[in-house]
GROMACS .gro file of C-alpha atoms in nm:
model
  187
    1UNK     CA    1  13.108   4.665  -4.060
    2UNK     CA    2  13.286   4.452  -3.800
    3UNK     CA    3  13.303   4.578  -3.435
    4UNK     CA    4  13.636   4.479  -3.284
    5UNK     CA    5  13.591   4.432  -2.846
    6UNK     CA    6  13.819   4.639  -2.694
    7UNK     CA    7  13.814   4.816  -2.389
    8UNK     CA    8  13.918   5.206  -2.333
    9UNK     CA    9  14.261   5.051  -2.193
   10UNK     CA   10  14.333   4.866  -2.447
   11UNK     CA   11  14.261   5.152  -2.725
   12UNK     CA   12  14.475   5.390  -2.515
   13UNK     CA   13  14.764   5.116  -2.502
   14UNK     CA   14  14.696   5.077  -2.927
   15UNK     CA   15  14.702   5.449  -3.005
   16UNK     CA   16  15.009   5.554  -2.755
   17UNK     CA   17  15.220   5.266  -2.949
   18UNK     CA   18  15.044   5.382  -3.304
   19UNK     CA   19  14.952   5.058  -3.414
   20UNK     CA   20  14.862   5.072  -3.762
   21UNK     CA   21  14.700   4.719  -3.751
   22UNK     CA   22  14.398   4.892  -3.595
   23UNK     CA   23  14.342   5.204  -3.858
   24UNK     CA   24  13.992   5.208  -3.928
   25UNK     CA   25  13.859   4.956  -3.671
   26UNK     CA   26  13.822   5.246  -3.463
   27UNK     CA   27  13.873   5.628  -3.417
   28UNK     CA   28  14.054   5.856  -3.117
   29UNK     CA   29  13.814   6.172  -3.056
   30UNK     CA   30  13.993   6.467  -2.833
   31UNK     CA   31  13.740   6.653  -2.665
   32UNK     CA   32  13.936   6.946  -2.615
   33UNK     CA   33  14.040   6.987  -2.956
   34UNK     CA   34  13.728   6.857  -3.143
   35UNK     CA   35  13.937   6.631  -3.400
   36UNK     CA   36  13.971   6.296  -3.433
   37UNK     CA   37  14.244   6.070  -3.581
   38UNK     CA   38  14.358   5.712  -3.636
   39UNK     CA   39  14.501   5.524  -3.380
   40UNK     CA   40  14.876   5.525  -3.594
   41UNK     CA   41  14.868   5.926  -3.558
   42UNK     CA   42  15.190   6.041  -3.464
   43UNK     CA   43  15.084   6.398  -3.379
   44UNK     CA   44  15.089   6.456  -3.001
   45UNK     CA   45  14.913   6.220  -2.794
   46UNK     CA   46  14.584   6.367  -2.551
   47UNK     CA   47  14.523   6.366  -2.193
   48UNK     CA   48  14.385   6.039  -2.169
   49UNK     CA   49  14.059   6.225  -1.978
   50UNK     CA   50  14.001   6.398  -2.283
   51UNK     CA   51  13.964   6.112  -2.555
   52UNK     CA   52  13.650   5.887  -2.670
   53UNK     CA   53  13.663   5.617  -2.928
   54UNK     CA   54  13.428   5.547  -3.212
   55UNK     CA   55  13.407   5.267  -3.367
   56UNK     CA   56  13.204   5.424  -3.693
   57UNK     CA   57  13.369   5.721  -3.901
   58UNK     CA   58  12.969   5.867  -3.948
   59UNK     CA   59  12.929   5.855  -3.562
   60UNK     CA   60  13.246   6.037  -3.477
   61UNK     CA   61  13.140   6.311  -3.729
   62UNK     CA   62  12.806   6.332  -3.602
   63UNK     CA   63  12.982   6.392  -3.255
   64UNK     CA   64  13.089   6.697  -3.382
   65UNK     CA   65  13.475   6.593  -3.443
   66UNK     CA   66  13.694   6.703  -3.770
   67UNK     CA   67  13.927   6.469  -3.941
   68UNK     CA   68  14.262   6.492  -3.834
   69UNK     CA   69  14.499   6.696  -4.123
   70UNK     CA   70  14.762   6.495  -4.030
   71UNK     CA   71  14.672   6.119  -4.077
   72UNK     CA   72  14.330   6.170  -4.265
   73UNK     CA   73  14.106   5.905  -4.093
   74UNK     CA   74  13.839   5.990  -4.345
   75UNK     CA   75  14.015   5.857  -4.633
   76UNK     CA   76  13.988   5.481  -4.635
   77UNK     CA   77  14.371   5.447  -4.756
   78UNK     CA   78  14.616   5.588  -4.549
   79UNK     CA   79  14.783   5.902  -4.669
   80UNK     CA   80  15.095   5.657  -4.630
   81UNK     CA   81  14.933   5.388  -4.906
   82UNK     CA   82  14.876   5.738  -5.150
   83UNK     CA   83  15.221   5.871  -5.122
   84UNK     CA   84  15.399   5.510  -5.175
   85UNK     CA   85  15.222   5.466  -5.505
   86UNK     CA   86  15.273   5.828  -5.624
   87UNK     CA   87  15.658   5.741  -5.573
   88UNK     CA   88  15.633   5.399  -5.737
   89UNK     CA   89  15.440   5.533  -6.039
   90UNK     CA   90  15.664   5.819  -6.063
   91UNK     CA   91  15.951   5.539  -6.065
   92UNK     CA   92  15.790   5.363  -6.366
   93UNK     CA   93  15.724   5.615  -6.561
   94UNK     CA   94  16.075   5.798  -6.497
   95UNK     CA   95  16.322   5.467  -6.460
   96UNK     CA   96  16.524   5.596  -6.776
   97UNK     CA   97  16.646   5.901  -6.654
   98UNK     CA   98  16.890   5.990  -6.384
   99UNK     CA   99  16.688   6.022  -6.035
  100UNK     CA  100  16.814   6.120  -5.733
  101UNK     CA  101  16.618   6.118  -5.422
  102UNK     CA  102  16.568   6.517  -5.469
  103UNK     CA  103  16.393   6.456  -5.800
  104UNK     CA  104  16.120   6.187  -5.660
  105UNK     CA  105  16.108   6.429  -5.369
  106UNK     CA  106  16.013   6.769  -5.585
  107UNK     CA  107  15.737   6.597  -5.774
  108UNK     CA  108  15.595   6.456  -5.456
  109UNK     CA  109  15.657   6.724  -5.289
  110UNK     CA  110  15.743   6.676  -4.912
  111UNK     CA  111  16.139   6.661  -4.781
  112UNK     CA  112  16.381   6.372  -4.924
  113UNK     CA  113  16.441   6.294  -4.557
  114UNK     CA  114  16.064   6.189  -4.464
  115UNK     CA  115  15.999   6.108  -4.813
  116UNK     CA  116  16.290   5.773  -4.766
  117UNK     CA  117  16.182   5.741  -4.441
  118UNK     CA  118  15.820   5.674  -4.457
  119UNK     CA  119  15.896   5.495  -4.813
  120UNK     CA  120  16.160   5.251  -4.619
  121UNK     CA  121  15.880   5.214  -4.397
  122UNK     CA  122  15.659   5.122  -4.626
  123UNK     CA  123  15.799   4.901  -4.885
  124UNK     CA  124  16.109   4.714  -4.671
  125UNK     CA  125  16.365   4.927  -4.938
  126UNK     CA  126  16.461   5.309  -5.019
  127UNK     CA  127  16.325   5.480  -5.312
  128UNK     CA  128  16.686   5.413  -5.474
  129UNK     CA  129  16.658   5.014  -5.435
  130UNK     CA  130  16.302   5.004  -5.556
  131UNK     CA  131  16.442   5.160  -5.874
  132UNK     CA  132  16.738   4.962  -5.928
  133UNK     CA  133  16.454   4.679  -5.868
  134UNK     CA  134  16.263   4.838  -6.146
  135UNK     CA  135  16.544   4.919  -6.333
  136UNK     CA  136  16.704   4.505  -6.342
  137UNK     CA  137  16.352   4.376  -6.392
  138UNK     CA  138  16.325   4.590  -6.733
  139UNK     CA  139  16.665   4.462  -6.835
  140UNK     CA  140  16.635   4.090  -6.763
  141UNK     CA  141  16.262   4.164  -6.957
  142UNK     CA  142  16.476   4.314  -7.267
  143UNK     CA  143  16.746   3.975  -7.220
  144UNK     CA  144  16.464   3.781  -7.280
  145UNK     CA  145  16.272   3.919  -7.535
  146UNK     CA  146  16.524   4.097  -7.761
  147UNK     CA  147  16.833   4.080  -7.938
  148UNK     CA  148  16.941   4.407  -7.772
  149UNK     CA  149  17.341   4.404  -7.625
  150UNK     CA  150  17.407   4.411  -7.306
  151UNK     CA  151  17.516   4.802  -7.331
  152UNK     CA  152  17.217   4.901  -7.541
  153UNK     CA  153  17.037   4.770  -7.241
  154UNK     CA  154  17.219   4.915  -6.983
  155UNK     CA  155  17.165   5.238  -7.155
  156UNK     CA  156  16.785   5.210  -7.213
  157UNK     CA  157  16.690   5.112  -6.875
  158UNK     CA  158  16.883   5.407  -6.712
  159UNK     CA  159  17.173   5.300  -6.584
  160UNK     CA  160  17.506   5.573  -6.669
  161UNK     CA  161  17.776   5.290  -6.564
  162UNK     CA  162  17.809   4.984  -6.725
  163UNK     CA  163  17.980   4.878  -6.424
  164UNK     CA  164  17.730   4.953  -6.209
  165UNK     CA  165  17.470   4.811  -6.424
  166UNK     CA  166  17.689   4.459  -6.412
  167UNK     CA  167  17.696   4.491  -6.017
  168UNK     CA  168  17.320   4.564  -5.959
  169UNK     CA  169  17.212   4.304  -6.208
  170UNK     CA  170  17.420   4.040  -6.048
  171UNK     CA  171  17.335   4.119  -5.675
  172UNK     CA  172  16.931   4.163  -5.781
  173UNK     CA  173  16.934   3.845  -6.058
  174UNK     CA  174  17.205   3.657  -5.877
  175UNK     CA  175  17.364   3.658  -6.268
  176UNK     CA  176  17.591   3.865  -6.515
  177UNK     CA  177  17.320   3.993  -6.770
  178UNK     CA  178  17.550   3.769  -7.028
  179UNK     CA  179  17.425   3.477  -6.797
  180UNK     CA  180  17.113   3.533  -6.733
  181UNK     CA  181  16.993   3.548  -7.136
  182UNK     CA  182  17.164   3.237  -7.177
  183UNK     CA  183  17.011   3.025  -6.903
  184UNK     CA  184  16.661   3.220  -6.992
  185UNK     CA  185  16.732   3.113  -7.382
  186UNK     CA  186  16.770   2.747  -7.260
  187UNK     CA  187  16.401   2.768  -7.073
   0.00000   0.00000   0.00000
């Protein structure tokens, strides 16, 4: 296990910004409240007389402290890290049909708000770009490797609009479909 050297002031300073580049280096313990969390916790932040920091998850335990409900510190991946790959497998396995942000929310089961939110976050895109990603990367797949039209495609990877299909594809591919299965023909 590496150690990182910082002192109390400099903890305090990482876990009042939430700095997520120091999750598991080391652990906030509230003394008052017996839990301890991650220094990215966004649930309220101590009296700074109250807190100790741990640098081992085994020591803070045997302190006497309970995980946090809110950011888990004892699970080595961040709750966040779960929740993005539920969504993206959920994507993949669901691209065909017509999502909205309320379906992806149901199955994961948390608000649409904070589920776009933390998956913006995240990923750099909403849940909604990360499937038209999806979405273009299956249909410039099916250019390639089949004889399939354009509107058999458009169909199959879950687009309703043909237009729209033809307006994601070029703004993702930088290409009409037509386009792109020529110059991938020519490779």
């Amino acid at each position: 296990m590496c150690t990182i050297n910082l002192s109390f002031e400099e903890m305090w300073e990482k876990i009042i910004d939430c700095d997520r580049k120091y999750d598991g280096l080391f652990f906030t313990a509230v003394k008052t409240t017996k839990i301890y969390c991650r220094p990215s916790c966004r649930s309220r932040k101590p009296k700074k007389i109250n807190v100790e920091f741990y640098y081992d998850l085994n020591e803070v335990e045997k302190a006497g402290f309970r995980a946090c409900k809110r950011c888990q510190p004892e699970i080595v991946e961040s709750p966040k890290v779960v929740l993005i790959k539920s969504v993206i497998t959920f994507l993949l396995n669901h691209y065909r049909h017509k999502l909205v942000l309320n379906d992806i929310s149901k199955h994961i089961g948390m608000s649409p708000f904070y589920l776009e939110r933390i998956f913006k976050q995240e990923t750099g895109d909403t849940p909604r770009i990360y499937l038209e990603k999806i979405r273009i990367d299956k249909a410039a797949h099916l250019l390639k490797n089949t004889n399939q039209t354009n509107l058999e495609i458009c169909y199959e990877v879950g687009y309703q609009s043909t237009s729209n299909f033809y307006k994601v594809f070029r703004q993702i591919k930088n290409y009409s479909p037509t386009e792109y299965r020529i110059k991938s023909q020519s490779l």
